[in-house]
């Protein structure tokens, strides 16, 4: 067996095709439909997603819009409330301004029988020396000035000091309460509370 | 068969959806991009509001931050005459029907106007009739709760002066339209006013503002606060005292100024009568201005220490320089200079001249100084020019050039005639003596505060007027006026060393002088370390014709100052200075 035999010199002729029986139509169609169906379904899926997306955006828009509208009315209502409160604040502030005006204070002080003590006395803390003479105030010592002489049309509220004339009558009677918590040594200086006084500062 | 038609339908449906989307997309693009501007413009034109945003006018506050002037909201109460009719109101929980006349009566009671005036405005075809302008928040609330459908309100900014007439002449006032008309309201308007802004927004059919549509076209800038050097409590006390002084003396007016010596700050500038800026129309025009800065008059003997200080500073005199002071001194040209009272010739030192307030003695000693030199010193003491306090309408006083002085004026200026000063100028003359010879510019406005940033007022540079030694010697002489002077001693304050000078000035009328006087006292305390100058003047006193009319006011105000600023009593004594010689 020579090598020439082994390798043919001419191209071998393709084997003759044989006629085959045509496959039945439904099969072809089914295959074709199957291919078509895959493509179509894929497109429909995209469209569906698009539509759903759009619907979702629409719904979202609607929800946001509703919230916005609610918020707008809420803001508007809060603004109205703010305005209302601002008006009330203004009324109260004007009352406070009136009550703290020097005109009102002067009249109140006078009605309480208070006079200016023109004789201030100073204590020099470092030397313990008293400067000035401690002379009691008298009605004549407060100069020629008596009641308020200065106009104030903004004075809308006036103190009524006569309501609290006698301090004895208005001091609330405090009940003596025994401490429910045991004293603990906190390390801080104790604030001594005299029976009828304000707390004394522990500082020196 | 079924699958095929189904698929076809799906295909068509998909195509239809895509087509519809395309159409919508294109249309959307057209609306939102191509025609967006036009459509926006068209749709918003009906709902778009373009309005001015009013800047809130700043406050005027005293040195402690108390608001002397502030901005509040007030309301104009209006009615809609076309819709006026009976109203159902709730009374004690019951619905009660009221006729329009009854409603008018109710409104009249709240607004404090006549029922007739309201009824008259209820008729007519108009949609607007104002019942009252600028009612308070309390009144507004009262009417609003009535819920009358044909009553409506217009809010506006108004000025409120909580302290009333306290510092009213300084603070000034604004008009009903908010324009600054007088005082610091006007002078400091650039700080107070701010600038209005502008915004646009879309509002719904129910007039609700759509938040996302708000556009700030011009940002609003609220006004700053004007911070004063005034202590409102002290100012009140001084005004009270001046009001009492005016009553006691039946004077035209009285003023008291308190100056902090080392800073030139005006702690009080009190006047009586004063204006309540809440109702400026309640007083005359004369009483609306600040005489302290705007009225100049011949101060009289108050200026004698200036002539004395000048003579000392140029070396022509000392506190012990001797002179014989007659009650009438004949001038070489034949005219006489008189003292205020008849007396035999007195052997006085310069200190004694001031103590007795002798015109004849002063003219002889201070007259040794040349006119030009005296004029220069007077200028250095601040006469004839504005103080630099920057108060609108401030007078510079009158000090004519010495070259224009006639022979009598040349002498008269030494005892405070022929020259006019405002009360603030007089006070600052004494501030210079108290401040070791250095005159400061008075400061009334600390600065303009904008968002916690205080822009301080520019102050002119200090002026060295006399030497420290001269100032000290002058102060020692002034102390003797209070210690020993016949009237001066009524200005003593127990426990404190006080120096000062009396002044009883004739008031020019026509070509001569009238019979009423401007009585004054300017004092410094405590002398060992001068801290305060108090200058009191009563103009045209009718019951007391000398400084006895002014010293009680001085004492009361100075006591209040010393108490307010907790100045301890003096611990040293005055130096010995002879007032007479043998």
XYZ file of C-alpha atoms in Angstrom:
786
model
C 0.000 0.000 0.000
C 1.582 3.115 -1.256
C 1.224 6.465 0.113
C -0.572 7.580 -3.099
C -3.257 5.277 -2.371
C -3.616 6.234 0.965
C -4.125 9.919 -0.059
C -6.577 10.297 -2.928
C -5.489 12.711 -5.689
C -8.877 14.032 -6.470
C -11.469 15.547 -4.257
C -14.005 12.987 -3.374
C -17.392 13.652 -4.769
C -19.981 14.610 -2.217
C -22.389 11.878 -1.609
C -25.585 12.423 -3.373
C -28.386 13.847 -1.361
C -31.257 11.766 -0.923
C -34.722 13.159 -0.937
C -36.224 13.009 2.330
C -39.841 13.164 3.103
C -41.073 16.598 4.089
C -41.702 16.885 7.680
C -45.229 17.521 8.609
C -46.311 21.275 8.673
C -47.402 21.488 12.237
C -43.972 20.440 13.333
C -42.320 23.211 11.335
C -44.834 25.689 12.411
C -44.454 24.650 15.945
C -40.735 25.118 15.726
C -41.152 28.426 13.966
C -43.791 29.497 16.417
C -41.592 28.421 19.188
C -38.819 30.699 17.908
C -41.324 33.508 17.277
C -42.912 32.969 20.620
C -39.616 33.346 22.450
C -38.842 36.628 20.684
C -42.345 37.973 21.060
C -42.604 36.998 24.638
C -39.327 38.700 25.299
C -40.605 41.899 23.643
C -43.889 41.701 25.456
C -41.999 41.278 28.702
C -40.061 44.449 28.045
C -43.223 46.288 27.113
C -44.948 44.934 30.162
C -42.121 46.039 32.347
C -42.193 49.423 30.673
C -45.906 49.740 31.197
C -45.684 48.535 34.769
C -42.812 50.929 35.306
C -44.806 53.772 33.913
C -47.794 52.838 36.012
C -45.552 52.608 39.049
C -44.090 56.025 38.268
C -47.578 57.376 37.819
C -48.766 55.904 41.094
C -45.648 57.113 42.828
C -46.199 60.540 41.353
C -49.764 60.439 42.581
C -48.696 59.410 46.064
C -45.965 62.051 46.214
C -48.340 64.624 44.860
C -50.932 63.689 47.473
C -48.345 63.900 50.201
C -47.170 67.239 48.845
C -50.664 68.587 48.775
C -51.313 67.380 52.285
C -48.019 68.932 53.354
C -48.911 72.205 51.672
C -52.154 72.414 53.597
C -50.379 71.309 56.714
C -47.750 74.039 56.224
C -50.452 76.556 55.551
C -52.293 75.513 58.676
C -49.106 75.640 60.739
C -48.340 79.073 59.353
C -51.767 80.253 60.393
C -51.157 78.770 63.825
C -47.781 80.490 63.997
C -49.459 83.754 63.125
C -52.036 83.164 65.810
C -49.371 82.413 68.384
C -47.330 85.412 67.259
C -50.355 87.602 67.877
C -50.811 86.117 71.332
C -47.105 86.555 72.026
C -47.344 90.166 70.974
C -50.273 90.768 73.308
C -48.410 89.183 76.206
C -45.196 91.008 75.356
C -47.019 94.320 75.341
C -48.434 93.524 78.738
C -44.993 92.612 80.037
C -43.509 95.779 78.537
C -46.192 97.828 80.229
C -45.708 96.186 83.587
C -41.935 96.592 83.500
C -41.993 100.167 82.262
C -40.496 102.669 84.709
C -43.785 104.555 84.790
C -45.682 101.527 86.085
C -42.929 100.591 88.521
C -42.779 104.138 89.899
C -46.519 104.249 90.419
C -46.530 100.805 92.007
C -43.647 101.666 94.316
C -45.392 104.843 95.366
C -48.654 103.069 96.053
C -46.739 100.668 98.258
C -45.327 103.618 100.173
C -41.780 103.049 98.956
C -39.292 105.918 98.790
C -35.829 106.201 97.318
C -33.042 105.881 99.815
C -30.575 108.475 98.699
C -27.998 107.407 101.265
C -26.255 104.404 99.862
C -23.821 102.660 102.149
C -20.910 100.666 100.808
C -19.035 97.895 102.493
C -15.432 97.436 101.467
C -15.091 93.667 101.551
C -11.296 93.643 101.722
C -11.038 96.051 104.653
C -14.446 95.597 106.199
C -14.825 99.368 106.241
C -18.265 100.904 105.869
C -18.411 103.897 103.525
C -21.282 106.312 103.825
C -23.836 106.837 106.533
C -26.693 104.427 106.925
C -29.503 106.932 107.197
C -33.024 105.591 106.887
C -34.908 106.784 103.837
C -37.674 109.244 104.328
C -40.419 110.461 102.067
C -38.801 113.884 101.844
C -35.419 112.422 100.983
C -36.575 111.149 97.627
C -36.388 114.655 96.256
C -39.247 116.525 94.773
C -40.347 113.611 92.656
C -43.369 111.665 93.715
C -45.704 109.931 91.315
C -44.886 109.285 87.709
C -44.736 112.441 85.598
C -43.625 110.884 82.327
C -46.260 110.107 79.727
C -46.575 106.665 78.232
C -49.438 105.885 75.885
C -48.142 102.332 75.501
C -48.995 101.619 79.113
C -51.808 99.147 78.565
C -51.403 97.095 81.742
C -50.829 98.365 85.238
C -49.705 96.561 88.332
C -52.131 96.302 91.162
C -49.825 96.086 94.132
C -52.658 96.564 96.589
C -53.584 92.957 95.913
C -50.540 91.840 97.847
C -50.492 94.439 100.567
C -49.639 92.539 103.686
C -46.840 90.119 103.034
C -47.915 88.040 106.049
C -51.225 87.270 104.452
C -49.749 85.995 101.257
C -46.917 83.842 102.380
C -47.988 80.290 101.685
C -47.827 78.095 104.726
C -45.372 75.382 103.925
C -45.746 72.034 105.497
C -42.734 70.662 107.234
C -41.857 67.493 105.407
C -39.437 64.964 106.784
C -36.921 63.904 104.162
C -37.697 60.641 102.505
C -34.179 60.192 101.302
C -31.381 59.687 103.748
C -28.648 62.247 103.792
C -25.681 61.186 101.805
C -22.269 62.630 102.076
C -21.951 64.095 98.614
C -18.753 65.902 99.346
C -20.353 69.295 98.658
C -20.881 71.883 101.324
C -24.333 71.629 102.736
C -26.826 74.342 101.905
C -28.464 75.299 105.155
C -32.089 76.231 104.753
C -33.197 78.426 107.605
C -36.758 78.005 108.726
C -38.080 81.030 106.837
C -35.272 82.210 104.616
C -33.674 81.670 101.281
C -30.893 79.117 100.954
C -27.541 80.460 102.060
C -24.745 80.078 99.584
C -22.048 77.653 100.726
C -19.382 79.692 98.964
C -17.108 82.061 100.828
C -55.148 28.778 15.353
C -55.838 30.314 18.657
C -52.147 30.848 19.448
C -51.545 32.545 16.160
C -54.318 35.093 16.566
C -53.375 35.631 20.148
C -49.815 36.335 19.212
C -50.972 38.690 16.504
C -53.168 40.550 18.927
C -50.331 40.807 21.396
C -48.103 42.077 18.637
C -50.599 44.746 17.679
C -51.252 45.656 21.243
C -47.554 46.019 21.918
C -47.156 48.121 18.852
C -50.092 50.215 19.902
C -48.694 50.725 23.376
C -45.308 51.640 22.003
C -46.913 53.986 19.544
C -49.024 55.573 22.250
C -45.989 55.951 24.443
C -44.136 57.507 21.571
C -46.967 59.918 20.938
C -47.207 60.785 24.631
C -43.459 61.059 24.853
C -43.289 63.411 21.912
C -46.185 65.404 23.271
C -44.587 65.505 26.705
C -41.337 66.645 25.185
C -43.242 69.298 23.336
C -44.982 70.489 26.529
C -42.032 70.259 28.848
C -39.239 71.426 26.633
C -40.357 73.126 23.470
C -43.322 75.078 24.754
C -42.505 74.902 28.475
C -41.889 78.599 28.930
C -45.038 79.665 27.192
C -47.194 77.166 29.007
C -45.668 77.998 32.366
C -46.189 81.644 31.743
C -49.768 81.120 30.709
C -50.655 78.812 33.568
C -48.922 80.806 36.240
C -50.075 84.210 35.162
C -53.390 83.621 36.864
C -51.933 82.085 40.010
C -48.548 83.741 40.250
C -48.128 86.257 43.005
C -45.268 88.688 42.850
C -45.061 90.701 46.027
C -42.813 92.894 48.079
C -41.560 91.517 51.397
C -41.334 94.298 53.968
C -38.160 94.488 55.971
C -38.722 94.619 59.726
C -37.508 97.923 61.120
C -34.851 97.454 63.811
C -35.126 98.390 67.456
C -33.653 101.287 69.356
C -32.307 99.900 72.605
C -30.663 101.448 75.643
C -27.278 100.404 76.998
C -28.876 97.474 78.848
C -30.761 96.250 75.791
C -34.188 97.580 76.803
C -36.187 98.324 73.668
C -37.165 101.976 73.576
C -38.561 101.561 70.075
C -39.620 98.321 68.463
C -41.734 97.069 65.602
C -45.049 95.368 66.187
C -47.871 94.286 63.950
C -51.044 96.340 64.105
C -54.194 95.981 62.075
C -56.417 98.290 60.108
C -60.041 97.308 60.724
C -62.099 97.535 57.534
C -65.575 96.602 56.428
C -67.061 95.553 53.109
C -70.134 97.827 52.847
C -71.721 95.845 50.023
C -71.968 92.757 52.192
C -72.911 94.438 55.451
C -75.892 92.753 57.034
C -77.193 91.071 60.157
C -74.822 88.717 61.886
C -75.345 85.678 64.054
C -72.954 85.803 66.972
C -72.389 83.413 69.787
C -73.300 84.897 73.144
C -72.837 82.711 76.207
C -72.938 79.627 74.018
C -76.177 80.697 72.371
C -76.518 81.793 68.760
C -77.995 85.259 68.734
C -78.827 87.304 65.683
C -77.677 90.911 65.666
C -78.754 93.666 63.346
C -76.029 95.596 61.602
C -76.702 98.549 63.919
C -76.169 96.329 66.940
C -72.954 95.010 65.441
C -71.859 98.596 64.820
C -72.508 99.381 68.475
C -70.464 96.387 69.542
C -67.584 97.369 67.246
C -67.752 100.959 68.450
C -67.275 99.804 72.017
C -64.219 97.756 71.118
C -62.682 100.357 68.810
C -63.611 103.286 71.044
C -65.240 105.225 68.252
C -68.807 106.360 67.832
C -71.490 104.017 66.581
C -72.699 106.693 64.183
C -69.336 106.870 62.450
C -69.470 103.112 61.832
C -73.084 103.108 60.670
C -72.275 105.912 58.239
C -69.569 103.760 56.659
C -71.802 100.708 56.394
C -73.833 102.124 53.561
C -72.659 102.435 50.003
C -71.609 100.296 47.096
C -67.918 100.208 47.879
C -66.013 97.133 48.976
C -63.810 98.998 51.429
C -64.349 101.341 54.330
C -61.805 101.775 57.071
C -63.138 101.901 60.611
C -59.867 102.419 62.427
C -56.204 102.204 61.604
C -53.439 100.453 63.546
C -55.385 98.755 66.295
C -53.476 96.648 68.793
C -53.176 92.884 68.728
C -55.587 92.620 71.647
C -58.254 94.656 69.849
C -57.668 92.730 66.646
C -58.138 89.431 68.468
C -61.298 90.626 70.175
C -62.914 91.629 66.896
C -61.671 88.571 65.065
C -63.298 86.224 67.556
C -66.658 87.814 66.725
C -66.239 86.326 63.254
C -68.184 89.017 61.424
C -68.066 88.038 57.745
C -67.969 91.590 56.400
C -65.161 92.785 58.664
C -61.645 92.233 57.435
C -58.182 93.326 58.499
C -55.021 94.625 56.914
C -51.877 93.941 58.906
C -49.142 96.527 58.960
C -45.898 97.222 60.774
C -46.088 99.887 63.442
C -43.676 101.358 65.913
C -44.149 100.813 69.603
C -42.369 102.870 72.235
C -42.703 100.820 75.413
C -40.998 103.413 77.582
C -43.255 106.186 76.356
C -41.712 109.611 76.785
C -38.558 108.209 78.379
C -35.877 109.442 75.970
C -38.725 110.385 73.642
C -36.952 113.546 72.514
C -33.921 111.465 71.549
C -35.662 108.472 70.051
C -37.970 110.561 67.869
C -40.841 108.976 66.004
C -42.087 107.731 62.654
C -45.124 108.767 60.659
C -48.237 106.676 60.140
C -46.735 105.431 56.889
C -43.607 104.294 58.716
C -41.370 107.063 57.435
C -38.841 108.331 59.963
C -39.736 111.857 60.987
C -37.634 112.899 63.962
C -34.854 112.075 66.392
C -32.757 108.953 66.148
C -35.502 107.264 64.169
C -34.550 109.686 61.433
C -30.831 110.132 62.104
C -30.212 106.392 62.251
C -32.707 105.452 59.552
C -30.041 103.849 57.388
C -29.351 101.339 60.154
C -32.942 100.817 61.229
C -34.748 100.597 57.915
C -33.204 97.557 56.234
C -34.285 96.917 52.670
C -37.446 95.349 51.341
C -37.239 92.127 49.392
C -39.360 90.659 46.618
C -40.641 87.149 46.125
C -42.906 85.316 43.773
C -44.944 82.208 44.374
C -47.854 80.318 42.964
C -51.000 80.109 44.964
C -53.792 77.645 44.569
C -57.427 78.483 43.951
C -57.906 78.497 47.725
C -55.072 81.040 48.044
C -52.694 78.471 49.510
C -49.091 79.225 48.760
C -47.359 76.369 46.955
C -44.088 76.015 48.839
C -42.019 74.655 45.982
C -42.996 77.638 43.868
C -41.546 80.290 46.154
C -38.803 82.219 44.465
C -36.831 84.902 46.226
C -36.290 87.571 43.624
C -34.666 90.106 45.954
C -33.655 88.939 49.425
C -35.173 90.964 52.266
C -32.753 92.559 54.703
C -34.231 93.404 58.087
C -33.075 96.572 59.794
C -30.354 96.604 62.431
C -30.742 97.656 66.044
C -29.479 101.020 67.200
C -27.701 100.644 70.520
C -27.676 103.770 72.653
C -25.403 104.769 75.495
C -28.480 105.896 77.411
C -29.383 104.123 80.618
C -33.195 104.095 80.427
C -33.733 103.874 84.189
C -31.396 106.774 84.820
C -33.002 108.660 81.976
C -36.396 108.115 83.573
C -35.194 109.315 86.960
C -33.617 112.414 85.378
C -36.755 113.143 83.370
C -38.902 112.791 86.463
C -36.648 115.277 88.180
C -36.753 117.693 85.260
C -40.534 117.457 85.039
C -40.697 118.315 88.730
C -38.218 121.167 88.171
C -40.355 122.642 85.402
C -43.377 122.519 87.695
C -41.526 124.021 90.620
C -39.912 126.840 88.653
C -42.768 127.339 86.198
C -40.032 127.213 83.617
C -40.429 126.802 79.873
C -38.329 123.701 79.929
C -35.554 121.963 81.821
C -32.811 119.563 80.830
C -30.358 117.280 82.569
C -27.403 115.631 80.900
C -25.259 112.900 82.412
C -21.869 112.324 80.797
C -19.436 109.543 81.587
C -16.242 111.552 81.914
C -13.719 109.021 80.659
C -15.645 107.896 77.587
C -17.849 110.829 76.657
C -20.867 108.499 76.670
C -24.168 110.229 77.308
C -25.889 108.204 80.014
C -28.940 110.417 80.184
C -30.188 113.361 78.174
C -33.414 114.224 79.923
C -35.823 116.961 78.953
C -39.120 118.227 80.212
C -41.570 118.614 78.656
C -40.858 115.524 76.667
C -42.627 113.852 73.810
C -44.257 110.466 73.998
C -43.396 109.028 70.564
C -46.537 106.909 70.755
C -48.471 110.172 70.470
C -46.211 112.864 69.096
C -49.194 115.003 68.186
C -50.075 115.431 71.847
C -47.344 118.041 72.364
C -46.305 121.163 70.523
C -43.660 121.091 67.844
C -41.177 122.803 70.184
C -41.515 119.974 72.673
C -40.944 117.296 70.070
C -37.368 118.252 69.373
C -34.293 117.692 71.498
C -33.269 121.023 72.935
C -30.173 119.459 74.407
C -28.728 119.208 70.924
C -30.769 121.692 68.980
C -31.180 124.778 71.144
C -28.319 127.162 71.748
C -28.465 130.041 74.205
C -26.066 132.216 76.124
C -24.990 130.044 79.069
C -23.846 132.821 81.398
C -21.557 132.221 84.372
C -21.286 128.531 83.610
C -18.505 129.539 81.203
C -16.412 131.388 83.803
C -14.273 128.337 84.610
C -13.269 128.269 80.921
C -11.914 131.789 81.046
C -10.176 130.946 84.335
C -8.686 127.720 82.915
C -7.453 129.604 79.872
C -5.699 132.186 82.049
C -4.079 129.420 84.104
C -3.071 127.412 81.059
C -1.297 130.344 79.410
C 0.409 131.235 82.674
C -1.436 134.481 83.298
C -3.071 133.297 86.524
C -3.221 130.675 89.229
C -6.097 129.693 91.523
C -4.668 132.098 94.073
C -4.220 135.111 91.794
C -5.559 138.114 93.645
C -7.976 140.743 92.469
C -10.173 143.423 93.933
C -13.669 142.848 92.623
C -16.135 145.739 92.859
C -19.796 145.252 92.141
C -19.447 147.631 89.160
C -16.379 147.894 87.044
C -16.016 150.830 84.699
C -14.431 150.009 81.400
C -11.961 152.418 79.800
C -14.527 153.317 77.158
C -17.099 154.275 79.764
C -19.385 151.247 79.926
C -19.820 149.197 83.102
C -19.597 145.533 83.877
C -21.774 144.587 86.841
C -21.917 141.742 89.294
C -25.287 140.155 89.912
C -25.643 141.819 93.315
C -24.465 144.965 95.025
C -21.477 144.517 97.306
C -18.468 146.397 98.549
C -15.174 145.722 96.756
C -14.041 142.188 97.548
C -10.486 140.953 97.790
C -10.796 137.687 95.959
C -8.503 135.077 94.566
C -9.363 133.542 91.230
C -10.923 130.702 93.228
C -12.955 133.272 95.139
C -13.984 134.896 91.866
C -15.491 131.607 90.761
C -16.959 130.926 94.192
C -18.753 134.297 94.186
C -19.247 134.208 90.421
C -17.846 137.698 90.144
C -17.960 139.175 86.654
C -15.760 142.099 87.582
C -13.106 139.920 89.176
C -13.003 137.511 86.267
C -12.756 140.202 83.636
C -9.757 141.670 85.386
C -7.891 138.358 85.634
C -8.892 136.514 82.466
C -8.870 139.768 80.528
C -5.083 139.627 80.694
C -5.226 136.932 78.059
C -5.369 138.175 74.504
C -8.680 137.909 72.690
C -7.227 135.672 69.976
C -5.897 133.247 72.564
C -9.174 133.181 74.462
C -10.991 132.581 71.209
C -8.672 129.693 70.336
C -9.321 128.090 73.726
C -13.041 128.511 73.337
C -12.812 126.761 70.010
C -10.773 123.967 71.567
C -13.426 123.598 74.249
C -15.816 122.863 71.399
C -17.710 126.127 71.134
C -19.022 127.215 67.762
C -18.974 123.736 66.251
C -21.097 120.634 66.384
C -20.053 118.125 68.985
C -19.762 115.179 66.629
C -22.647 113.367 68.299
C -24.347 113.246 64.905
C -27.842 114.171 66.006
C -29.927 115.538 63.182
C -30.548 119.234 63.487
C -27.784 119.674 66.035
C -26.868 123.293 66.535
C -23.239 124.328 66.435
C -23.980 127.208 68.783
C -22.649 130.663 68.057
C -19.103 131.767 68.535
C -18.193 134.559 66.211
C -14.597 135.247 65.273
C -12.842 137.341 67.904
C -12.089 139.931 65.225
C -15.790 140.705 65.066
C -16.119 141.174 68.833
C -16.786 144.675 69.972
C -15.108 145.899 73.169
C -18.014 144.790 75.366
C -18.390 141.376 73.744
C -14.668 140.849 74.187
C -15.261 141.021 77.944
C -18.730 139.464 78.032
C -17.651 136.153 76.444
C -15.595 135.514 79.578
C -18.738 135.296 81.664
C -20.840 133.531 79.082
C -22.529 136.290 77.146
C -22.059 137.007 73.454
C -21.587 133.299 72.881
C -24.262 130.620 72.589
C -23.938 126.979 73.476
C -26.261 124.027 73.400
C -26.658 122.161 76.695
C -24.581 119.289 75.333
C -21.742 121.665 74.389
C -21.768 123.077 77.910
C -21.672 119.604 79.412
C -18.732 118.631 77.211
C -16.781 121.711 78.279
C -16.928 120.355 81.809
C -16.158 116.866 80.583
C -12.861 118.223 79.245
C -11.966 119.740 82.622
C -12.949 116.534 84.424
C -11.044 114.381 81.943
C -7.614 115.873 82.658
C -7.986 118.532 79.993
C -8.938 116.212 77.131
C -12.260 116.857 75.449
C -14.015 113.861 73.980
C -16.818 113.812 71.529
C -20.126 112.921 73.175
C -21.405 109.493 72.241
C -25.122 108.878 72.113
C -25.206 105.954 69.717
C -22.933 103.067 70.605
C -23.420 101.580 67.187
C -25.609 99.709 64.776
C -26.089 96.052 65.572
C -26.705 93.760 62.659
C -26.961 90.066 63.452
C -24.892 90.211 66.625
C -22.292 92.357 64.936
C -22.063 95.801 66.480
C -20.707 98.342 64.056
C -19.453 101.041 66.381
C -20.138 104.671 65.698
C -17.109 106.545 64.438
C -16.043 109.066 67.041
C -13.915 112.147 66.342
C -10.460 112.160 67.878
C -10.041 113.555 71.417
C -8.820 117.120 71.715
C -6.283 118.240 74.291
C -7.707 121.551 75.470
C -5.688 122.426 78.546
C -2.854 120.723 80.380
C -3.603 118.075 82.969
C -2.274 120.418 85.641
C -4.578 123.239 84.538
C -7.535 120.873 84.498
C -6.717 119.728 88.025
C -6.395 123.291 89.302
C -9.688 124.259 87.663
C -11.369 121.258 89.207
C -10.030 122.202 92.637
C -11.497 125.678 92.199
C -14.844 124.200 91.160
C -14.844 122.098 94.307
C -14.516 125.280 96.353
C -17.571 126.676 94.559
C -19.609 123.775 95.950
C -17.904 123.783 99.330
C -18.096 127.500 99.998
C -20.183 129.229 97.354
C -23.363 130.924 98.537
C -25.443 129.011 96.005
C -22.883 126.393 95.094
C -23.109 124.837 98.532
C -26.680 123.799 97.796
C -25.182 121.359 95.299
C -23.319 119.427 97.979
C -23.869 115.708 98.138
C -23.271 114.084 101.457
C -20.214 111.844 101.406
C -18.953 112.877 97.978
C -16.525 115.493 96.763
C -18.377 117.540 94.193
C -17.170 120.390 92.013
C -19.343 122.605 89.886
C -20.444 126.010 88.805
C -23.632 127.964 88.918
C -25.021 129.919 86.014
C -27.757 132.532 85.836
C -27.865 133.625 82.252
C -29.841 136.469 80.820
C -31.865 135.479 77.812
C -31.580 137.566 74.696
C -34.846 139.109 73.541
C -34.871 141.442 70.606
C -31.886 143.745 70.861
C -31.508 143.323 74.634
C -32.181 140.834 77.393
C -35.487 139.737 78.873
C -36.341 139.600 82.544
C -36.312 135.802 82.795
C -33.193 133.691 83.159
C -31.747 130.375 82.173
C -30.559 128.970 85.476
C -27.986 126.214 85.425
C -25.663 124.109 87.433
C -22.983 121.862 86.013
C -21.201 119.568 88.424
C -18.545 116.891 88.476
C -18.236 114.001 90.927
C -16.345 112.584 92.608
C -13.644 115.233 92.354
C -10.786 112.943 93.434
C -11.467 110.705 90.434
C -14.009 112.435 88.209
C -16.423 109.978 86.692
C -19.583 111.887 85.895
C -20.653 115.294 84.712
C -24.241 116.327 85.330
C -25.478 119.503 83.640
C -28.875 120.855 84.634
C -30.598 123.840 83.043
C -34.005 125.373 83.634
C -35.001 127.842 80.941
C -37.031 130.916 81.833
C -37.566 130.080 85.442
C -40.392 132.178 86.881
C -40.199 131.357 90.557
C -36.452 131.274 91.211
C -34.173 133.621 89.327
C -30.806 132.109 90.156
C -29.088 128.745 90.242
C -30.940 127.787 93.372
C -33.527 126.693 90.867
C -31.104 124.223 89.293
C -29.098 122.794 92.178
C -31.870 120.592 93.657
C -32.255 118.935 90.268
C -28.500 118.526 89.996
C -28.256 116.932 93.431
C -31.117 114.528 92.764
C -29.744 113.450 89.400
C -26.136 113.173 90.571
C -27.221 111.113 93.582
C -29.104 108.813 91.279
C -26.040 108.497 89.055
C -23.714 107.704 91.949
C -26.186 105.163 93.263
C -26.794 103.580 89.851
C -23.109 103.158 89.123
C -22.283 102.197 92.701
C -19.685 104.897 93.240
C -18.441 104.654 96.821
C -18.267 107.829 98.898
C -15.082 109.892 98.781
C -12.376 109.055 101.267
C -10.159 112.088 100.624
C -10.607 115.765 101.374
C -10.352 118.801 99.158
C -7.138 120.807 99.038
C -6.945 124.132 100.775
C -7.371 127.053 98.457
C -7.871 130.599 99.660
C -10.819 132.389 98.171
C -10.007 135.789 99.681
C -6.906 137.717 100.603
C -6.137 140.359 103.140
